[in-house]
Short mmCIF file of C-alpha atoms and ligand atoms in Angstrom, two decimals:
data_model
loop_
_atom_site.label_atom_id
_atom_site.label_comp_id
_atom_site.label_asym_id
_atom_site.label_seq_id
_atom_site.Cartn_x
_atom_site.Cartn_y
_atom_site.Cartn_z
CA UNK A 1 -34.68 -21.08 -19.93
CA UNK A 2 -32.56 -24.27 -18.59
CA UNK A 3 -29.25 -24.27 -16.83
CA UNK A 4 -26.39 -27.07 -17.65
CA UNK A 5 -28.17 -29.70 -15.86
CA UNK A 6 -31.60 -29.24 -17.04
CA UNK A 7 -33.34 -27.19 -14.23
CA UNK A 8 -35.91 -24.60 -15.64
CA UNK A 9 -36.09 -21.44 -13.15
CA UNK A 10 -39.58 -20.92 -11.74
CA UNK A 11 -40.10 -17.37 -10.57
CA UNK A 12 -39.39 -18.14 -7.08
CA UNK A 13 -36.10 -18.39 -8.14
CA UNK A 14 -35.86 -15.38 -10.51
CA UNK A 15 -37.23 -13.59 -6.97
CA UNK A 16 -34.69 -14.97 -4.78
CA UNK A 17 -31.89 -14.07 -7.70
CA UNK A 18 -33.56 -10.59 -7.93
CA UNK A 19 -33.62 -10.06 -4.14
CA UNK A 20 -29.61 -10.72 -4.15
CA UNK A 21 -29.33 -8.61 -7.25
CA UNK A 22 -27.42 -6.73 -8.81
CA UNK A 23 -25.17 -9.05 -10.93
CA UNK A 24 -23.59 -5.79 -11.87
CA UNK A 25 -19.66 -7.03 -12.40
CA UNK A 26 -19.88 -9.84 -15.03
CA UNK A 27 -22.61 -12.24 -16.45
CA UNK A 28 -23.02 -15.53 -14.96
CA UNK A 29 -23.76 -18.32 -17.40
CA UNK A 30 -24.90 -22.16 -16.99
CA UNK A 31 -26.86 -23.37 -20.07
CA UNK A 32 -28.82 -21.10 -21.92
CA UNK A 33 -29.17 -19.22 -18.59
CA UNK A 34 -27.51 -15.79 -18.25
CA UNK A 35 -27.58 -13.87 -14.96
CA UNK A 36 -25.72 -10.64 -14.95
CA UNK A 37 -26.09 -7.11 -17.07
CA UNK A 38 -22.35 -5.70 -16.55
CA UNK A 39 -24.04 -2.03 -16.47
CA UNK A 40 -22.38 -0.04 -19.13
CA UNK A 41 -19.21 -2.12 -19.16
CA UNK A 42 -20.78 -4.99 -21.18
CA UNK A 43 -17.42 -6.88 -23.19
CA UNK A 44 -15.55 -6.53 -19.60
CA UNK A 45 -15.72 -9.80 -18.40
CA UNK A 46 -14.48 -11.49 -21.21
CA UNK A 47 -11.69 -8.92 -21.72
CA UNK A 48 -11.04 -8.96 -18.14
CA UNK A 49 -10.58 -12.47 -17.76
CA UNK A 50 -8.57 -13.32 -21.24
CA UNK A 51 -6.25 -10.46 -20.15
CA UNK A 52 -5.26 -11.89 -16.46
CA UNK A 53 -4.94 -16.04 -17.77
CA UNK A 54 -3.09 -14.90 -20.44
CA UNK A 55 -1.00 -12.48 -18.45
CA UNK A 56 -0.34 -15.44 -15.85
CA UNK A 57 0.27 -17.93 -18.60
CA UNK A 58 2.65 -15.95 -20.19
CA UNK A 59 5.04 -15.32 -17.18
CA UNK A 60 4.63 -18.43 -14.94
CA UNK A 61 4.44 -22.17 -16.03
CA UNK A 62 1.58 -24.24 -15.12
CA UNK A 63 4.14 -26.51 -12.46
CA UNK A 64 4.91 -23.38 -11.06
CA UNK A 65 0.64 -22.05 -10.93
CA UNK A 66 0.31 -25.84 -9.11
CA UNK A 67 2.09 -24.29 -6.35
CA UNK A 68 0.48 -20.77 -6.09
CA UNK A 69 -1.69 -19.25 -3.80
CA UNK A 70 -3.85 -16.46 -5.71
CA UNK A 71 -5.90 -13.90 -3.50
CA UNK A 72 -8.91 -11.37 -5.30
CA UNK A 73 -9.21 -8.21 -3.14
CA UNK A 74 -12.78 -6.92 -3.50
CA UNK A 75 -13.88 -9.75 -5.13
CA UNK A 76 -17.49 -9.15 -5.10
CA UNK A 77 -19.98 -12.00 -6.22
CA UNK A 78 -16.64 -13.75 -6.78
CA UNK A 79 -16.95 -13.78 -10.95
CA UNK A 80 -12.97 -13.53 -11.39
CA UNK A 81 -11.25 -16.23 -9.60
CA UNK A 82 -14.71 -18.80 -10.71
CA UNK A 83 -13.72 -17.52 -14.19
CA UNK A 84 -10.02 -18.46 -13.66
CA UNK A 85 -10.85 -21.92 -11.44
CA UNK A 86 -9.55 -23.81 -14.24
CA UNK A 87 -6.16 -22.71 -14.13
CA UNK A 88 -4.38 -25.28 -11.28
CA UNK A 89 -3.88 -22.78 -9.04
CA UNK A 90 -3.09 -24.78 -4.83
CA UNK A 91 -5.59 -22.29 -3.69
CA UNK A 92 -8.15 -19.52 -4.26
CA UNK A 93 -9.30 -16.98 -2.55
CA UNK A 94 -11.77 -13.87 -2.62
CA UNK A 95 -12.12 -11.21 -0.25
CA UNK A 96 -15.08 -8.61 0.08
CA UNK A 97 -16.13 -6.04 2.28
CA UNK A 98 -20.32 -6.69 1.83
CA UNK A 99 -21.23 -9.53 3.18
CA UNK A 100 -24.11 -8.95 0.77
CA UNK A 101 -21.81 -9.22 -2.24
CA UNK A 102 -20.33 -12.68 -0.78
CA UNK A 103 -24.04 -13.89 -0.38
CA UNK A 104 -25.23 -12.75 -4.46
CA UNK A 105 -22.41 -14.91 -5.44
CA UNK A 106 -23.24 -18.42 -3.19
CA UNK A 107 -27.16 -17.86 -4.09
CA UNK A 108 -26.42 -17.44 -7.89
CA UNK A 109 -23.99 -20.06 -7.85
CA UNK A 110 -26.47 -22.42 -6.04
CA UNK A 111 -28.94 -21.85 -8.39
CA UNK A 112 -27.36 -22.45 -11.61
CA UNK A 113 -25.19 -25.41 -9.61
CA UNK A 114 -22.03 -24.13 -10.66
CA UNK A 115 -19.48 -25.05 -8.13
CA UNK A 116 -15.92 -24.14 -7.64
CA UNK A 117 -12.81 -24.48 -4.95
CA UNK A 118 -12.88 -20.62 -4.36
CA UNK A 119 -12.67 -19.69 -0.84
CA UNK A 120 -14.84 -16.43 -0.57
CA UNK A 121 -14.29 -14.49 2.92
CA UNK A 122 -14.98 -11.51 4.17
CA UNK A 123 -12.27 -9.06 4.40
CA UNK A 124 -10.42 -5.39 2.64
CA UNK A 125 -7.43 -3.92 1.56
CA UNK A 126 -7.01 -1.88 4.78
CA UNK A 127 -7.31 -5.72 6.84
CA UNK A 128 -5.40 -7.81 4.96
CA UNK A 129 -2.86 -9.90 7.70
CA UNK A 130 0.06 -11.41 7.22
CA UNK A 131 -0.70 -14.02 4.92
CA UNK A 132 0.76 -13.69 1.47
CA UNK A 133 -0.26 -14.63 -1.92
CA UNK A 134 1.61 -15.40 -5.15
CA UNK A 135 -0.48 -13.89 -7.40
CA UNK A 136 -2.59 -10.88 -6.56
CA UNK A 137 -5.95 -9.83 -8.33
CA UNK A 138 -7.00 -6.49 -7.09
CA UNK A 139 -9.86 -5.46 -9.84
CA UNK A 140 -12.11 -2.21 -10.03
CA UNK A 141 -11.44 -1.29 -5.93
CA UNK A 142 -8.51 1.32 -5.91
CA UNK A 143 -10.65 4.06 -7.12
CA UNK A 144 -13.41 3.39 -4.20
CA UNK A 145 -11.04 3.34 -1.58
CA UNK A 146 -9.71 5.94 0.99
CA UNK A 147 -5.72 6.10 0.07
CA UNK A 148 -4.78 4.58 -3.27
CA UNK A 149 -0.89 4.26 -1.45
CA UNK A 150 -2.09 2.72 1.80
CA UNK A 151 -4.12 0.42 -0.50
CA UNK A 152 -1.17 -0.62 -2.54
CA UNK A 153 1.22 -0.90 -0.03
CA UNK A 154 -0.49 -3.68 1.88
CA UNK A 155 -1.02 -5.01 -1.10
CA UNK A 156 3.12 -5.29 -1.63
CA UNK A 157 3.50 -6.58 1.50
CA UNK A 158 1.53 -10.10 0.93
CA UNK A 159 2.06 -10.54 -2.79
CA UNK A 160 4.92 -12.68 -3.66
CA UNK A 161 5.00 -13.56 -7.47
CA UNK A 162 2.88 -10.80 -9.30
CA UNK A 163 0.13 -8.30 -8.98
CA UNK A 164 -2.56 -7.38 -11.40
CA UNK A 165 -4.16 -4.21 -10.88
CA UNK A 166 -7.36 -2.33 -13.12
CA UNK A 167 -8.96 0.78 -12.34
CA UNK A 168 -10.49 3.28 -13.70
CA UNK A 169 -8.72 6.31 -14.16
CA UNK A 170 -8.47 9.90 -15.04
CA UNK A 171 -6.97 10.90 -18.73
CA UNK A 172 -3.54 11.90 -18.86
CA UNK A 173 -4.27 14.87 -20.59
CA UNK A 174 -4.60 17.03 -17.48
CA UNK A 175 -0.59 16.15 -16.84
CA UNK A 176 0.63 19.63 -18.59
CA UNK A 177 3.72 21.15 -18.74
CA UNK A 178 2.30 24.02 -16.63
CA UNK A 179 1.35 21.51 -14.03
CA UNK A 180 4.41 19.87 -13.93
CA UNK A 181 6.00 23.29 -13.64
CA UNK A 182 4.01 24.19 -10.88
CA UNK A 183 4.78 21.72 -8.76
CA UNK A 184 8.67 22.09 -9.31
CA UNK A 185 9.86 18.58 -10.11
CA UNK A 186 13.49 19.67 -8.65
CA UNK A 187 14.51 16.97 -6.55
CA UNK A 188 17.18 14.61 -6.60
CA UNK A 189 15.33 11.90 -7.83
CA UNK A 190 14.83 13.34 -10.66
CA UNK A 191 18.42 12.94 -11.66
CA UNK A 192 18.20 9.37 -11.34
CA UNK A 193 14.44 8.72 -12.40
CA UNK A 194 12.28 9.99 -15.01
CA UNK A 195 10.78 13.10 -15.20
CA UNK A 196 6.73 11.97 -14.92
CA UNK A 197 4.04 12.93 -13.01
CA UNK A 198 0.45 11.85 -11.71
CA UNK A 199 -2.78 13.00 -10.01
CA UNK A 200 -5.46 12.45 -8.47
CA UNK A 201 -9.29 13.79 -8.82
CA UNK A 202 -11.29 13.28 -5.57
CA UNK A 203 -14.71 13.03 -5.09
CA UNK A 204 -17.48 12.20 -2.37
CA UNK A 205 -18.65 8.65 -2.69
CA UNK A 206 -21.14 6.94 -1.33
CA UNK A 207 -21.40 2.80 -0.07
CA UNK A 208 -25.05 2.70 -1.62
CA UNK A 209 -23.85 0.77 -4.40
CA UNK A 210 -22.86 -3.03 -3.80
CA UNK A 211 -20.29 -2.05 -5.87
CA UNK A 212 -18.71 1.10 -4.47
CA UNK A 213 -16.75 2.38 -1.66
CA UNK A 214 -17.30 0.21 2.09
CA UNK A 215 -18.31 2.96 3.78
CA UNK A 216 -19.09 6.98 2.96
CA UNK A 217 -15.65 8.48 1.82
CA UNK A 218 -13.70 10.91 -0.22
CA UNK A 219 -12.29 8.56 -2.71
CA UNK A 220 -9.72 8.65 -5.21
CA UNK A 221 -8.97 8.20 -9.04
CA UNK A 222 -5.16 8.30 -9.86
CA UNK A 223 -4.11 8.84 -13.55
CA UNK A 224 -2.47 5.66 -15.05
CA UNK A 225 0.80 8.03 -14.20
CA UNK A 226 -0.12 7.56 -10.71
CA UNK A 227 -0.59 3.88 -10.23
CA UNK A 228 2.43 3.14 -12.13
CA UNK A 229 4.91 6.18 -9.96
CA UNK A 230 3.23 3.96 -6.61
CA UNK A 231 4.15 0.59 -7.47
CA UNK A 232 7.69 1.71 -8.68
CA UNK A 233 7.95 3.42 -5.29
CA UNK A 234 6.85 0.17 -3.64
CA UNK A 235 9.29 -1.67 -5.40
CA UNK A 236 7.71 -3.39 -7.73
CA UNK A 237 9.27 -4.03 -11.07
CA UNK A 238 8.33 -4.64 -14.95
CA UNK A 239 5.55 -2.59 -14.04
CA UNK A 240 3.34 -3.76 -17.43
CA UNK A 241 0.91 -1.85 -18.70
CA UNK A 242 -1.33 -5.27 -20.28
CA UNK A 243 -4.19 -2.35 -20.87
CA UNK A 244 -3.83 1.09 -21.50
CA UNK A 245 -7.15 3.17 -21.88
CA UNK A 246 -6.91 3.58 -25.17
CA UNK A 247 -7.26 -0.37 -25.67
CA UNK A 248 -9.58 -0.95 -22.57
CA UNK A 249 -12.25 1.39 -24.49
CA UNK A 250 -12.27 0.40 -27.77
CA UNK A 251 -12.46 -3.40 -26.17
CA UNK A 252 -15.56 -2.33 -22.88
CA UNK A 253 -16.41 1.13 -22.90
CA UNK A 254 -16.39 1.91 -27.19
CA UNK A 255 -17.27 5.64 -25.48
CA UNK A 256 -20.26 5.18 -23.61
CA UNK A 257 -18.65 6.27 -20.46
CA UNK A 258 -16.33 9.21 -19.59
CA UNK A 259 -13.79 7.19 -17.24
CA UNK A 260 -11.30 5.22 -18.70
CA UNK A 261 -9.78 1.68 -17.49
CA UNK A 262 -6.20 0.18 -17.01
CA UNK A 263 -4.60 -3.00 -16.39
CA UNK A 264 -1.03 -3.09 -15.00
CA UNK A 265 0.82 -6.36 -13.20
CA UNK A 266 4.21 -5.72 -11.94
CA UNK A 267 6.53 -8.41 -9.79
CA UNK A 268 6.89 -7.38 -6.12
CA UNK A 269 11.09 -7.19 -6.13
CA UNK A 270 12.12 -10.09 -4.29
CA UNK A 271 14.92 -9.21 -1.28
CA UNK A 272 14.31 -5.40 -0.05
CA UNK A 273 11.63 -4.26 -0.60
CA UNK A 274 11.16 -0.99 -1.91
CA UNK A 275 13.30 1.68 -4.24
CA UNK A 276 13.30 3.79 -0.58
CA UNK A 277 16.93 1.88 -0.28
CA UNK A 278 17.38 2.96 -3.57
CA UNK A 279 17.62 6.63 -1.71
CA UNK A 280 20.71 6.42 0.16
CA UNK A 281 22.75 5.16 -3.02
CA UNK A 282 20.89 8.10 -5.17
CA UNK A 283 22.02 10.94 -2.08
CA UNK A 284 25.71 9.45 -1.87
CA UNK A 285 26.16 9.58 -5.95
CA UNK A 286 24.82 12.62 -6.52
CA UNK A 287 26.81 14.71 -3.59
CA UNK A 288 29.81 12.82 -4.07
CA UNK A 289 29.41 13.78 -7.81
CA UNK A 290 28.86 17.63 -6.97
CA UNK A 291 31.58 17.40 -4.19
CA UNK A 292 34.49 16.23 -6.77
CA UNK A 293 33.27 18.58 -9.73
CA UNK A 294 35.46 21.50 -9.71
CA UNK A 295 34.86 24.58 -11.51
CA UNK A 296 37.57 26.38 -13.25
CA UNK A 297 39.16 29.28 -11.94
CA UNK A 298 38.95 31.09 -14.49
CA UNK A 299 35.10 31.14 -14.68
CA UNK A 300 34.63 31.04 -10.92
CA UNK A 301 36.98 33.77 -9.48
CA UNK A 302 35.17 36.50 -11.54
CA UNK A 303 31.36 35.07 -10.26
CA UNK A 304 32.60 35.09 -6.74
CA UNK A 305 34.40 38.66 -6.38
CA UNK A 306 30.73 39.99 -7.84
CA UNK A 307 28.70 38.43 -5.54
CA UNK A 308 31.10 38.01 -2.27
CA UNK A 309 33.19 41.22 -2.90
CA UNK A 310 30.72 43.34 -5.02
CA UNK A 311 33.84 43.57 -7.64
CA UNK A 312 33.04 42.95 -11.01
CA UNK A 313 35.94 42.46 -13.68
CA UNK A 314 36.18 41.94 -17.06
CA UNK A 315 36.93 38.75 -16.90
CA UNK A 316 33.22 38.15 -15.65
CA UNK A 317 32.17 39.15 -19.01
CA UNK A 318 34.39 37.02 -21.11
CA UNK A 319 34.31 33.72 -18.70
CA UNK A 320 31.09 33.71 -17.22
CA UNK A 321 28.92 35.72 -19.02
CA UNK A 322 26.04 33.51 -19.69
CA UNK A 323 25.67 32.06 -16.54
CA UNK A 324 26.02 36.35 -15.10
CA UNK A 325 23.01 36.61 -17.50
CA UNK A 326 21.22 33.55 -15.75
CA UNK A 327 21.84 34.11 -12.42
CA UNK A 328 20.73 38.25 -13.27
CA UNK A 329 17.81 37.66 -15.16
CA UNK A 330 13.81 37.51 -14.04
CA UNK A 331 12.71 33.77 -13.66
CA UNK A 332 10.57 34.11 -17.25
CA UNK A 333 14.07 34.58 -19.07
CA UNK A 334 15.97 32.32 -16.49
CA UNK A 335 14.79 29.43 -18.99
CA UNK A 336 16.14 30.08 -22.27
CA UNK A 337 20.11 31.06 -20.58
CA UNK A 338 19.48 27.99 -19.19
CA UNK A 339 19.40 26.39 -22.31
CA UNK A 340 22.21 28.18 -22.72
CA UNK A 341 24.36 26.57 -20.27
CA UNK A 342 23.42 22.88 -21.16
CA UNK A 343 25.42 23.69 -24.71
CA UNK A 344 28.00 25.22 -22.25
CA UNK A 345 28.50 23.05 -19.72
CA UNK A 346 27.49 19.14 -21.06
CA UNK A 347 29.26 17.66 -17.72
CA UNK A 348 25.79 16.48 -15.54
CA UNK A 349 27.37 17.81 -12.42
CA UNK A 350 29.11 20.83 -13.53
CA UNK A 351 26.15 21.89 -15.06
CA UNK A 352 23.98 20.69 -11.82
CA UNK A 353 25.99 23.02 -9.85
CA UNK A 354 26.17 26.27 -12.44
CA UNK A 355 22.41 25.85 -12.57
CA UNK A 356 21.55 25.54 -8.87
CA UNK A 357 23.61 29.40 -8.20
CA UNK A 358 20.36 30.77 -8.90
CA UNK A 359 19.40 29.81 -5.41
CA UNK A 360 21.25 31.48 -2.74
CA UNK A 361 24.36 32.34 -5.53
CA UNK A 362 26.84 34.19 -2.56
CA UNK A 363 27.27 31.00 -0.23
CA UNK A 364 27.05 28.46 -3.69
CA UNK A 365 29.91 30.79 -4.88
CA UNK A 366 31.64 30.57 -1.68
CA UNK A 367 31.49 26.56 -1.76
CA UNK A 368 32.39 26.11 -5.31
CA UNK A 369 35.38 28.36 -5.12
CA UNK A 370 36.44 26.87 -1.54
CA UNK A 371 36.31 23.94 -3.30
CA UNK A 372 38.68 25.42 -6.20
CA UNK A 373 41.11 26.44 -3.92
CA UNK A 374 41.25 23.51 -1.86
CA UNK A 375 42.31 21.30 -5.00
CA UNK A 376 44.64 23.75 -6.19
CA UNK A 377 45.97 23.49 -2.58
CA UNK A 378 45.77 26.43 -1.30
CA UNK A 379 43.89 25.17 2.00
CA UNK A 380 44.63 28.26 4.11
CA UNK A 381 42.47 30.26 1.68
CA UNK A 382 39.87 27.84 1.36
CA UNK A 383 39.29 27.52 4.51
CA UNK A 384 38.61 31.19 4.94
CA UNK A 385 36.39 31.10 2.40
CA UNK A 386 33.82 28.14 3.37
CA UNK A 387 33.89 29.71 6.78
CA UNK A 388 32.52 33.01 4.99
CA UNK A 389 29.22 30.44 4.23
CA UNK A 390 28.98 28.28 7.95
CA UNK A 391 29.55 31.91 10.06
CA UNK A 392 27.47 34.25 8.34
CA UNK A 393 23.94 33.47 9.86
CA UNK A 394 20.85 32.36 7.60
CA UNK A 395 23.28 31.01 5.43
CA UNK A 396 21.96 28.74 2.84
CA UNK A 397 21.44 25.17 3.93
CA UNK A 398 22.94 23.37 1.61
CA UNK A 399 26.15 25.18 0.89
CA UNK A 400 26.47 25.08 4.87
CA UNK A 401 26.81 21.32 5.19
CA UNK A 402 28.89 21.07 1.87
CA UNK A 403 31.15 23.53 3.55
CA UNK A 404 31.27 21.97 6.99
CA UNK A 405 32.10 18.58 4.76
CA UNK A 406 34.83 19.94 2.88
CA UNK A 407 36.45 21.64 6.39
CA UNK A 408 36.09 18.65 7.73
CA UNK A 409 38.01 17.04 4.71
CA UNK A 410 40.81 20.05 4.38
CA UNK A 411 41.31 20.42 8.25
CA UNK A 412 42.28 16.43 8.53
CA UNK A 413 44.54 16.47 5.44
CA UNK A 414 46.94 19.33 7.51
CA UNK A 415 46.82 17.53 10.49
CA UNK A 416 44.22 18.99 12.70
CA UNK A 417 42.18 15.94 13.68
CA UNK A 418 39.99 17.37 16.51
CA UNK A 419 38.66 19.68 14.09
CA UNK A 420 38.03 17.78 11.34
CA UNK A 421 35.80 15.95 13.71
CA UNK A 422 34.18 19.03 14.90
CA UNK A 423 33.20 19.70 11.25
CA UNK A 424 32.33 16.28 10.37
CA UNK A 425 30.05 16.60 13.39
CA UNK A 426 28.08 19.96 12.39
CA UNK A 427 27.59 18.13 9.07
CA UNK A 428 25.75 15.55 10.25
CA UNK A 429 23.74 17.66 12.52
CA UNK A 430 23.13 19.90 9.66
CA UNK A 431 22.24 17.03 7.41
CA UNK A 432 21.82 14.16 8.98
CA UNK A 433 20.96 11.66 5.27
CA UNK A 434 24.20 13.43 3.96
CA UNK A 435 27.00 10.46 3.01
CA UNK A 436 30.07 11.19 5.49
CA UNK A 437 31.71 7.73 4.93
CA UNK A 438 33.87 7.77 2.11
C1 LIG B 501 -16.59 -1.87 -8.65
S1 LIG B 501 -16.61 -3.21 -7.83
C2 LIG B 501 -15.46 -4.40 -8.51
C3 LIG B 501 -15.17 -6.02 -8.50
C4 LIG B 501 -14.81 -6.99 -8.53
N1 LIG B 501 -13.35 -7.17 -8.37
C5 LIG B 501 -14.80 -6.76 -10.51
O1 LIG B 501 -13.42 -5.91 -10.61
O2 LIG B 501 -15.78 -7.05 -10.92
C6 LIG B 501 -15.25 -2.62 -6.35
C7 LIG B 501 -16.03 -3.99 -4.97
O3 LIG B 501 -15.19 -3.75 -4.44
C8 LIG B 501 -15.36 -3.45 -2.95
N2 LIG B 501 -15.05 -2.54 -1.98
C9 LIG B 501 -14.92 -1.74 -1.55
N3 LIG B 501 -14.10 -0.66 -0.83
C10 LIG B 501 -12.94 -2.02 -0.47
C11 LIG B 501 -11.78 -1.63 0.22
N4 LIG B 501 -11.37 -1.11 0.31
N5 LIG B 501 -11.10 -3.05 0.09
C12 LIG B 501 -11.72 -4.74 -0.81
N6 LIG B 501 -12.75 -4.22 -1.36
C13 LIG B 501 -13.67 -3.05 -1.33
C14 LIG B 501 -16.79 -3.53 -2.98
O4 LIG B 501 -17.33 -4.19 -2.56
C15 LIG B 501 -16.71 -4.02 -4.24
O5 LIG B 501 -17.78 -5.18 -4.50
#
């Protein structure tokens, strides 16, 4: 066995290599010498390097790369950036929390006479400083950290042009309809985002192996969905799964291991840093949409009479029967009536109002009735109905702040400006996120 420069490995050098091992993340090559065994992940090195190289070259020109810095977090013996060091990055940095792994890389490169221009330093995700990098690679690390969201937030803070995340992951088969039902995905966000959820599995992990967590922890193994959702909420754009668990398995594991793997690339959002800034836009749009939607009198009045004055009229059965059945049915039947409602009420906000009537029907019906009365100019009556919500102890929270807002608008309309201001203050006190400004 001889290296590139014809050097033959002595027993002493081999002992030295073994004393710094294991070289289990990738194989170091020189001449016909191979150092490394990729423990059950054979083929990962070539597959992964090609994937990153292809993705970088697809998104950036060589001239751009010449101005770029690249950071590899949790670089172990530093093989990833060594493989990529032919790309003309202006600066290449690998950080790793285990000194032993940094020395491991230096040892193999010294013995095999491999040189590169990568700076290898001690460091971990949790203590990433202010220095930013154009391209950030975080491979095989996230499922060894205590908190994936914290780790990704740190990465988002320092990444300027592209992030490349590779992680072991658990199968999406555990994300079932029953699970999604159980976690009650009814938030306002789902008016604007796809109804998706992720899960993570927790396990104990010791720091015994060179490739594991940096200190004894409970670590989290995510689903692909969890990673994509985290990147999304941090404002990353064009989140692309460059290798999904199936292709990863085909190329690397070939069913030798139960665990899955995934590679994701994404661009950090320029300017405002996350979809948290979209939240106020969604809240405004949602509240205005609900406020502007007025249900027809012959539909809402019989329901209002029934729930608020215990009067059941024939009109209830002719105009609002399905809604009435939906409101009265046990939860196992509500889904069926809910699907009828979806056919009968195609307008998004109308359907949202009607479906939500199940939760606090009395106050919600008063609010809708008050809205309808206001829209036809019956301001006095509207105020009486809305006040029957705001003056009732333990009234439904959403109906209360929306009624305060409507009362503020009506009182302003009829010239009671002090009253209007008071109602606006009450509205914001009840829900500080309510968009009171028009
Ligand atoms: C499975 S190895 C992956 C090594 C290499 N990135 C690769 O893809 O082959 C995980 C590496 O992450 C390092 N690590 C563990 N916890 C870390 C943390 N909190 N921050 C950064 N690196 C960490 C470990 O020391 C180890 O070198």
